[in-house]
């Protein structure tokens, strides 16, 4: 009989990997707590001993060493041990310095705050979602995700910052993967704060850009434009992409928008993009597309389950699915390409 004391080496590895998945919530909570305490922002000023950090963050002495060394083991902090046996000093890694310091424009913490405050709890009822096919968030009893989120300015701001942090992963890759020199105008449909547009316009000074999103987003967009610019080439158009025509531009971007909607919604948006584009114009869809074999891109697959939790009909798709819908909408050619990490894009040419 195979009991825990008698597991062989390969069984133990298999068991470890099951346990790592089962206890994944522990690592999430360690990262959420560190973000909530502002630990990475504190360390952005320079390395600190465990005791210095404890005092700055107002933590109890009992588990602080375990907490900090867990972050080291997770690859989220570095620790330099003092040769003389005194307290080691903790420092950010290059990645946590870049993405988890609240004072940097590359801060991803908005997304972590969203996962911590909203998704962590909602995912506790994934099984109910799988049984009923219904969302498990604020719209559990009906309604639209964005109207629900945007009723509360704090939740709106948190969601928008999260979107910025997530989408900026692909900003450099997008600036390079499209032949921008052949186009003069770009509109980002469902642009959120518009950080991606700012980046593209700075990288390509001949481009003019329009952000298109719900009226509720305007103030955040304008604040972000003041921060990042370029104000003279970047405008905002308020509208509802199902009820209103899309803005006319040479290139239309859809970032993490298609996956929010059911198949009819996706097809409608691509058809409207076709209508708004000139001959030779491009539609660029970028999100965590699932790999065509539906085995590898765990981020894309989990994102699709997240659409079950968050929306009434949304789901993530493969690049092959998206290219098929582009062909149906009339686009004469399309191509797919990896961007950064789990993100890819599909480009269709009218
Ligand atoms: C998941 S976010 C993606 C934001 C951004 N494109 C990105 O990649 O991070 C979806 C965006 O679509 C906007 N949106 C939702 N419904 C909309 C509608 N009916 N018309 C226009 N924009 C809408 C939301 O306000 C939000 O900014």
Short mmCIF file of C-alpha atoms and ligand atoms in Angstrom, two decimals:
data_model
loop_
_atom_site.label_atom_id
_atom_site.label_comp_id
_atom_site.label_asym_id
_atom_site.label_seq_id
_atom_site.Cartn_x
_atom_site.Cartn_y
_atom_site.Cartn_z
CA UNK A 1 0.00 0.00 0.00
CA UNK A 2 1.25 3.47 -0.84
CA UNK A 3 1.18 5.65 2.25
CA UNK A 4 2.83 9.04 2.74
CA UNK A 5 5.80 7.55 4.64
CA UNK A 6 6.49 5.08 1.86
CA UNK A 7 6.39 7.32 -1.26
CA UNK A 8 9.26 6.76 -3.70
CA UNK A 9 11.29 9.66 -5.18
CA UNK A 10 9.15 10.23 -8.30
CA UNK A 11 5.91 9.82 -6.28
CA UNK A 12 7.20 12.43 -3.85
CA UNK A 13 7.88 14.84 -6.72
CA UNK A 14 4.37 14.23 -8.10
CA UNK A 15 2.91 14.73 -4.64
CA UNK A 16 4.94 17.94 -4.21
CA UNK A 17 3.58 19.34 -7.43
CA UNK A 18 -0.02 18.59 -6.37
CA UNK A 19 0.63 20.24 -3.00
CA UNK A 20 2.24 23.26 -4.63
CA UNK A 21 -0.94 23.80 -6.64
CA UNK A 22 -3.22 23.09 -3.67
CA UNK A 23 -1.37 25.54 -1.44
CA UNK A 24 -0.87 28.19 -4.10
CA UNK A 25 -3.12 30.49 -2.06
CA UNK A 26 -0.45 30.72 0.65
CA UNK A 27 2.09 32.24 -1.73
CA UNK A 28 -0.61 34.59 -3.12
CA UNK A 29 -1.40 35.83 0.38
CA UNK A 30 2.28 36.41 1.21
CA UNK A 31 2.60 38.59 -1.89
CA UNK A 32 -0.70 40.39 -1.21
CA UNK A 33 0.32 41.14 2.38
CA UNK A 34 3.72 42.47 1.27
CA UNK A 35 2.02 44.71 -1.31
CA UNK A 36 -0.57 45.90 1.22
CA UNK A 37 2.21 46.81 3.69
CA UNK A 38 4.04 48.74 0.95
CA UNK A 39 7.11 46.58 1.59
CA UNK A 40 8.55 46.83 -1.95
CA UNK A 41 8.00 50.61 -1.98
CA UNK A 42 9.85 50.88 1.35
CA UNK A 43 12.77 48.85 -0.02
CA UNK A 44 12.93 51.02 -3.16
CA UNK A 45 14.79 53.58 -0.97
CA UNK A 46 17.51 51.02 -0.16
CA UNK A 47 18.13 47.66 1.56
CA UNK A 48 17.02 47.20 5.20
CA UNK A 49 17.59 44.63 7.93
CA UNK A 50 14.64 42.51 9.03
CA UNK A 51 14.30 44.53 12.23
CA UNK A 52 14.37 47.86 10.36
CA UNK A 53 11.71 46.59 7.99
CA UNK A 54 9.60 45.24 10.85
CA UNK A 55 9.58 48.62 12.56
CA UNK A 56 8.80 50.55 9.37
CA UNK A 57 5.91 48.24 8.45
CA UNK A 58 4.59 47.96 12.03
CA UNK A 59 4.74 44.14 12.20
CA UNK A 60 4.76 41.83 15.21
CA UNK A 61 8.16 40.19 15.82
CA UNK A 62 6.81 36.63 15.85
CA UNK A 63 6.80 35.69 12.15
CA UNK A 64 8.58 38.52 10.45
CA UNK A 65 11.69 36.47 9.63
CA UNK A 66 9.59 33.67 8.12
CA UNK A 67 7.59 36.22 6.15
CA UNK A 68 10.66 37.93 4.69
CA UNK A 69 12.55 34.70 3.97
CA UNK A 70 9.44 33.26 2.30
CA UNK A 71 9.58 36.26 -0.02
CA UNK A 72 13.26 35.43 -0.65
CA UNK A 73 12.37 31.80 -1.42
CA UNK A 74 9.59 32.98 -3.76
CA UNK A 75 12.18 35.04 -5.67
CA UNK A 76 10.52 38.33 -4.67
CA UNK A 77 13.30 39.65 -2.39
CA UNK A 78 17.05 39.29 -2.19
CA UNK A 79 18.86 38.85 1.13
CA UNK A 80 22.50 39.65 1.62
CA UNK A 81 23.86 37.92 4.73
CA UNK A 82 26.37 39.83 6.80
CA UNK A 83 29.69 37.95 6.97
CA UNK A 84 30.11 39.01 10.62
CA UNK A 85 26.91 37.17 11.64
CA UNK A 86 24.87 40.36 12.14
CA UNK A 87 21.38 40.77 10.65
CA UNK A 88 21.16 40.21 6.86
CA UNK A 89 19.79 42.99 4.69
CA UNK A 90 16.76 42.60 2.43
CA UNK A 91 16.49 44.25 -0.97
CA UNK A 92 14.12 44.28 -3.94
CA UNK A 93 14.97 42.10 -6.93
CA UNK A 94 15.21 43.99 -10.25
CA UNK A 95 11.65 42.79 -11.06
CA UNK A 96 10.07 43.82 -7.74
CA UNK A 97 11.92 47.16 -7.90
CA UNK A 98 10.40 47.77 -11.34
CA UNK A 99 6.88 46.43 -10.87
CA UNK A 100 6.02 46.66 -7.17
CA UNK A 101 7.25 50.10 -6.15
CA UNK A 102 4.15 52.32 -5.88
CA UNK A 103 6.09 55.37 -7.00
CA UNK A 104 7.00 54.00 -10.42
CA UNK A 105 4.84 54.30 -13.53
CA UNK A 106 5.59 50.59 -14.14
CA UNK A 107 3.77 49.68 -10.86
CA UNK A 108 1.76 46.47 -11.25
CA UNK A 109 0.40 46.64 -7.74
CA UNK A 110 -2.99 47.94 -8.96
CA UNK A 111 -3.48 44.48 -10.45
CA UNK A 112 -2.37 42.78 -7.22
CA UNK A 113 -4.77 44.98 -5.24
CA UNK A 114 -7.55 43.95 -7.62
CA UNK A 115 -6.68 40.24 -7.18
CA UNK A 116 -6.44 40.69 -3.43
CA UNK A 117 -9.59 42.77 -2.86
CA UNK A 118 -11.91 41.23 -5.44
CA UNK A 119 -10.78 38.11 -7.26
CA UNK A 120 -9.35 36.14 -4.35
CA UNK A 121 -12.77 36.03 -2.68
CA UNK A 122 -14.77 35.50 -5.88
CA UNK A 123 -12.62 32.55 -6.96
CA UNK A 124 -13.71 30.81 -3.74
CA UNK A 125 -16.99 30.10 -5.54
CA UNK A 126 -15.50 28.87 -8.83
CA UNK A 127 -17.31 25.54 -8.34
CA UNK A 128 -20.68 27.38 -8.18
CA UNK A 129 -19.76 29.22 -11.39
CA UNK A 130 -18.87 25.94 -13.10
CA UNK A 131 -22.19 24.38 -12.01
CA UNK A 132 -24.42 27.33 -12.94
CA UNK A 133 -22.47 29.12 -15.71
CA UNK A 134 -23.09 32.36 -13.79
CA UNK A 135 -20.63 35.07 -12.71
CA UNK A 136 -19.53 35.04 -9.08
CA UNK A 137 -18.74 38.72 -8.53
CA UNK A 138 -20.77 41.93 -8.01
CA UNK A 139 -23.05 40.95 -10.94
CA UNK A 140 -23.96 37.54 -9.53
CA UNK A 141 -27.58 38.66 -9.41
CA UNK A 142 -27.55 40.39 -12.81
CA UNK A 143 -26.16 43.55 -14.39
CA UNK A 144 -23.04 44.59 -16.23
CA UNK A 145 -19.52 44.33 -14.77
CA UNK A 146 -18.36 47.77 -15.85
CA UNK A 147 -21.47 49.62 -14.62
CA UNK A 148 -21.13 47.78 -11.29
CA UNK A 149 -17.42 48.60 -10.93
CA UNK A 150 -17.71 52.19 -12.11
CA UNK A 151 -20.40 53.14 -9.56
CA UNK A 152 -17.64 53.39 -6.98
CA UNK A 153 -14.77 55.78 -7.89
CA UNK A 154 -12.29 53.83 -5.76
CA UNK A 155 -13.06 50.53 -7.48
CA UNK A 156 -12.98 52.29 -10.87
CA UNK A 157 -9.51 53.71 -10.15
CA UNK A 158 -8.21 50.38 -8.83
CA UNK A 159 -9.53 48.52 -11.90
CA UNK A 160 -8.09 51.09 -14.30
CA UNK A 161 -4.66 51.01 -12.64
CA UNK A 162 -4.73 47.22 -12.77
CA UNK A 163 -5.46 47.35 -16.50
CA UNK A 164 -2.56 49.75 -17.02
CA UNK A 165 -0.13 47.51 -15.13
CA UNK A 166 -1.20 44.44 -17.07
CA UNK A 167 -1.32 45.93 -20.54
CA UNK A 168 2.01 47.76 -20.27
CA UNK A 169 3.77 44.35 -20.32
CA UNK A 170 3.21 44.30 -24.07
CA UNK A 171 3.81 47.99 -24.75
CA UNK A 172 7.35 47.69 -26.14
CA UNK A 173 6.54 44.58 -28.13
CA UNK A 174 3.47 46.29 -29.64
CA UNK A 175 5.51 49.37 -30.49
CA UNK A 176 7.76 47.11 -32.57
CA UNK A 177 5.44 44.39 -33.91
CA UNK A 178 3.23 46.66 -36.04
CA UNK A 179 4.42 48.63 -39.08
CA UNK A 180 3.47 51.98 -37.51
CA UNK A 181 5.44 53.95 -40.13
CA UNK A 182 2.76 53.01 -42.69
CA UNK A 183 -0.06 54.53 -40.58
CA UNK A 184 -0.85 57.96 -39.16
CA UNK A 185 -3.72 57.46 -36.70
CA UNK A 186 -4.53 54.89 -34.04
CA UNK A 187 -7.60 54.45 -31.81
CA UNK A 188 -7.53 52.25 -28.72
CA UNK A 189 -11.01 50.79 -28.23
CA UNK A 190 -11.66 50.24 -24.51
CA UNK A 191 -8.47 52.18 -23.76
CA UNK A 192 -8.84 52.44 -19.95
CA UNK A 193 -6.35 55.09 -18.73
CA UNK A 194 -4.65 55.27 -22.13
CA UNK A 195 -1.15 54.40 -20.89
CA UNK A 196 -0.51 52.10 -23.83
CA UNK A 197 -1.48 54.83 -26.31
CA UNK A 198 0.85 57.30 -24.58
CA UNK A 199 3.68 54.82 -24.93
CA UNK A 200 2.99 54.14 -28.62
CA UNK A 201 2.79 57.87 -29.43
CA UNK A 202 6.08 58.56 -27.65
CA UNK A 203 7.76 55.72 -29.53
CA UNK A 204 6.29 56.88 -32.88
CA UNK A 205 6.17 60.69 -32.95
CA UNK A 206 4.33 60.82 -36.32
CA UNK A 207 1.25 59.06 -34.81
CA UNK A 208 -1.92 60.71 -33.43
CA UNK A 209 -4.07 58.68 -31.04
CA UNK A 210 -7.62 58.54 -29.69
CA UNK A 211 -8.70 56.62 -26.65
CA UNK A 212 -12.28 55.33 -26.83
CA UNK A 213 -13.99 54.22 -23.63
CA UNK A 214 -17.05 54.81 -21.45
CA UNK A 215 -17.64 58.37 -20.19
CA UNK A 216 -16.90 57.19 -16.62
CA UNK A 217 -13.27 56.61 -17.61
CA UNK A 218 -12.64 60.13 -18.98
CA UNK A 219 -11.28 61.70 -15.77
CA UNK A 220 -8.76 58.88 -15.29
CA UNK A 221 -7.72 59.09 -18.93
CA UNK A 222 -7.18 62.85 -18.67
CA UNK A 223 -5.19 62.52 -15.45
CA UNK A 224 -3.01 59.89 -17.06
CA UNK A 225 -2.52 62.03 -20.18
CA UNK A 226 -1.25 64.86 -17.98
CA UNK A 227 1.20 62.48 -16.37
CA UNK A 228 2.44 60.64 -19.45
CA UNK A 229 1.56 62.86 -22.46
CA UNK A 230 1.85 63.65 -25.29
CA UNK A 231 -1.17 65.92 -24.73
CA UNK A 232 -1.08 67.54 -28.20
CA UNK A 233 -1.42 64.22 -30.07
CA UNK A 234 -3.69 62.26 -27.72
CA UNK A 235 -7.47 62.70 -27.38
CA UNK A 236 -10.37 60.90 -25.70
CA UNK A 237 -13.73 59.98 -27.23
CA UNK A 238 -16.45 58.79 -24.88
CA UNK A 239 -18.81 56.16 -26.20
CA UNK A 240 -20.31 52.71 -25.90
CA UNK A 241 -18.73 50.37 -28.42
CA UNK A 242 -21.95 48.41 -28.87
CA UNK A 243 -24.31 51.39 -29.18
CA UNK A 244 -22.07 53.93 -30.98
CA UNK A 245 -19.94 53.83 -34.11
CA UNK A 246 -16.21 53.24 -33.46
CA UNK A 247 -13.84 56.14 -34.11
CA UNK A 248 -12.23 56.19 -37.55
CA UNK A 249 -8.46 55.55 -37.56
CA UNK A 250 -5.84 53.69 -39.61
CA UNK A 251 -5.26 51.21 -36.78
CA UNK A 252 -7.79 50.05 -34.18
CA UNK A 253 -6.48 48.37 -31.04
CA UNK A 254 -8.51 46.02 -28.84
CA UNK A 255 -6.55 45.11 -25.69
CA UNK A 256 -8.17 42.57 -23.34
CA UNK A 257 -11.56 43.69 -24.62
CA UNK A 258 -12.71 40.82 -26.82
CA UNK A 259 -12.38 38.27 -24.00
CA UNK A 260 -14.95 40.18 -21.89
CA UNK A 261 -17.76 39.32 -24.31
CA UNK A 262 -19.65 36.30 -25.63
CA UNK A 263 -19.27 35.14 -29.22
CA UNK A 264 -21.92 37.54 -30.55
CA UNK A 265 -20.22 40.46 -28.77
CA UNK A 266 -16.79 39.52 -30.20
CA UNK A 267 -18.19 39.20 -33.73
CA UNK A 268 -20.06 42.53 -33.42
CA UNK A 269 -16.91 44.37 -32.33
CA UNK A 270 -14.81 42.93 -35.16
CA UNK A 271 -17.54 43.76 -37.71
CA UNK A 272 -17.71 47.33 -36.40
CA UNK A 273 -13.91 47.57 -36.58
CA UNK A 274 -14.06 46.53 -40.23
CA UNK A 275 -16.65 49.25 -40.93
CA UNK A 276 -14.57 51.96 -39.20
CA UNK A 277 -11.26 51.16 -40.93
CA UNK A 278 -10.07 52.48 -44.30
CA UNK A 279 -8.92 50.04 -47.00
CA UNK A 280 -5.50 48.71 -45.85
CA UNK A 281 -6.26 49.66 -42.21
CA UNK A 282 -5.39 47.28 -39.37
CA UNK A 283 -7.21 45.84 -36.40
CA UNK A 284 -4.84 44.68 -33.64
CA UNK A 285 -6.29 42.38 -30.98
CA UNK A 286 -3.96 41.70 -28.05
CA UNK A 287 -4.65 39.58 -24.99
CA UNK A 288 -3.55 36.28 -23.37
CA UNK A 289 -4.68 34.14 -26.30
CA UNK A 290 -4.90 30.44 -25.49
CA UNK A 291 -2.47 28.32 -27.55
CA UNK A 292 -4.19 26.59 -30.47
CA UNK A 293 -3.73 23.15 -28.87
CA UNK A 294 -5.28 24.44 -25.59
CA UNK A 295 -2.56 22.80 -23.43
CA UNK A 296 0.16 25.32 -22.72
CA UNK A 297 -0.90 28.86 -22.08
CA UNK A 298 -2.07 28.41 -18.51
CA UNK A 299 -2.44 32.20 -18.14
CA UNK A 300 -4.87 32.28 -21.08
CA UNK A 301 -6.85 29.29 -19.80
CA UNK A 302 -7.10 30.72 -16.27
CA UNK A 303 -8.04 34.09 -17.75
CA UNK A 304 -10.92 32.40 -19.54
CA UNK A 305 -12.11 30.87 -16.26
CA UNK A 306 -11.78 34.34 -14.78
CA UNK A 307 -14.21 35.55 -17.44
CA UNK A 308 -16.70 33.00 -16.05
CA UNK A 309 -16.24 34.56 -12.60
CA UNK A 310 -16.39 38.17 -13.87
CA UNK A 311 -18.72 38.35 -16.90
CA UNK A 312 -21.99 36.95 -18.19
CA UNK A 313 -20.63 35.39 -21.39
CA UNK A 314 -16.94 36.26 -21.82
CA UNK A 315 -14.22 33.74 -22.62
CA UNK A 316 -10.66 33.74 -23.93
CA UNK A 317 -9.98 32.21 -27.33
CA UNK A 318 -7.11 30.96 -29.48
CA UNK A 319 -5.44 33.04 -32.17
CA UNK A 320 -6.92 30.61 -34.72
CA UNK A 321 -10.45 31.37 -33.41
CA UNK A 322 -9.80 35.10 -33.66
CA UNK A 323 -8.39 34.85 -37.18
CA UNK A 324 -11.50 32.89 -38.22
CA UNK A 325 -13.81 35.66 -36.91
CA UNK A 326 -11.68 38.30 -38.67
CA UNK A 327 -12.08 36.43 -41.97
CA UNK A 328 -15.87 36.24 -41.39
CA UNK A 329 -15.93 40.01 -40.77
CA UNK A 330 -14.27 40.56 -44.18
CA UNK A 331 -10.59 41.15 -43.27
CA UNK A 332 -8.58 39.94 -46.24
CA UNK A 333 -5.52 38.74 -44.32
CA UNK A 334 -4.43 38.17 -40.73
CA UNK A 335 -1.42 37.00 -38.75
CA UNK A 336 -0.68 36.06 -35.14
CA UNK A 337 2.44 36.76 -33.14
CA UNK A 338 3.73 36.40 -29.55
CA UNK A 339 4.24 39.67 -27.71
CA UNK A 340 5.51 39.42 -24.13
CA UNK A 341 5.09 36.56 -21.65
CA UNK A 342 1.67 34.99 -22.11
CA UNK A 343 0.44 37.82 -24.34
CA UNK A 344 0.00 37.57 -28.10
CA UNK A 345 -1.62 39.61 -30.83
CA UNK A 346 -3.66 38.97 -33.93
CA UNK A 347 -3.50 41.58 -36.68
CA UNK A 348 -6.13 41.74 -39.43
CA UNK A 349 -5.79 43.89 -42.56
CA UNK A 350 -8.87 45.24 -44.32
C1 LIG B 1 -10.57 44.67 -19.55
S1 LIG B 1 -10.47 46.38 -19.81
C2 LIG B 1 -9.11 46.52 -20.94
C3 LIG B 1 -8.43 47.84 -20.91
C4 LIG B 1 -7.22 48.05 -21.82
N1 LIG B 1 -7.57 47.97 -23.22
C5 LIG B 1 -6.13 47.07 -21.48
O1 LIG B 1 -5.69 46.31 -22.35
O2 LIG B 1 -5.67 47.08 -20.35
C6 LIG B 1 -11.88 46.69 -20.82
C7 LIG B 1 -12.11 48.16 -21.13
O3 LIG B 1 -13.28 48.25 -21.95
C8 LIG B 1 -14.08 49.33 -21.50
N2 LIG B 1 -15.49 49.10 -21.85
C9 LIG B 1 -16.32 48.17 -21.31
N3 LIG B 1 -17.52 48.21 -21.91
C10 LIG B 1 -17.45 49.20 -22.83
C11 LIG B 1 -18.37 49.71 -23.78
N4 LIG B 1 -19.61 49.23 -23.87
N5 LIG B 1 -17.96 50.72 -24.58
C12 LIG B 1 -16.70 51.24 -24.49
N6 LIG B 1 -15.77 50.76 -23.62
C13 LIG B 1 -16.15 49.76 -22.80
C14 LIG B 1 -13.86 49.35 -20.01
O4 LIG B 1 -14.18 50.60 -19.43
C15 LIG B 1 -12.37 48.99 -19.90
O5 LIG B 1 -11.57 50.13 -19.90
#
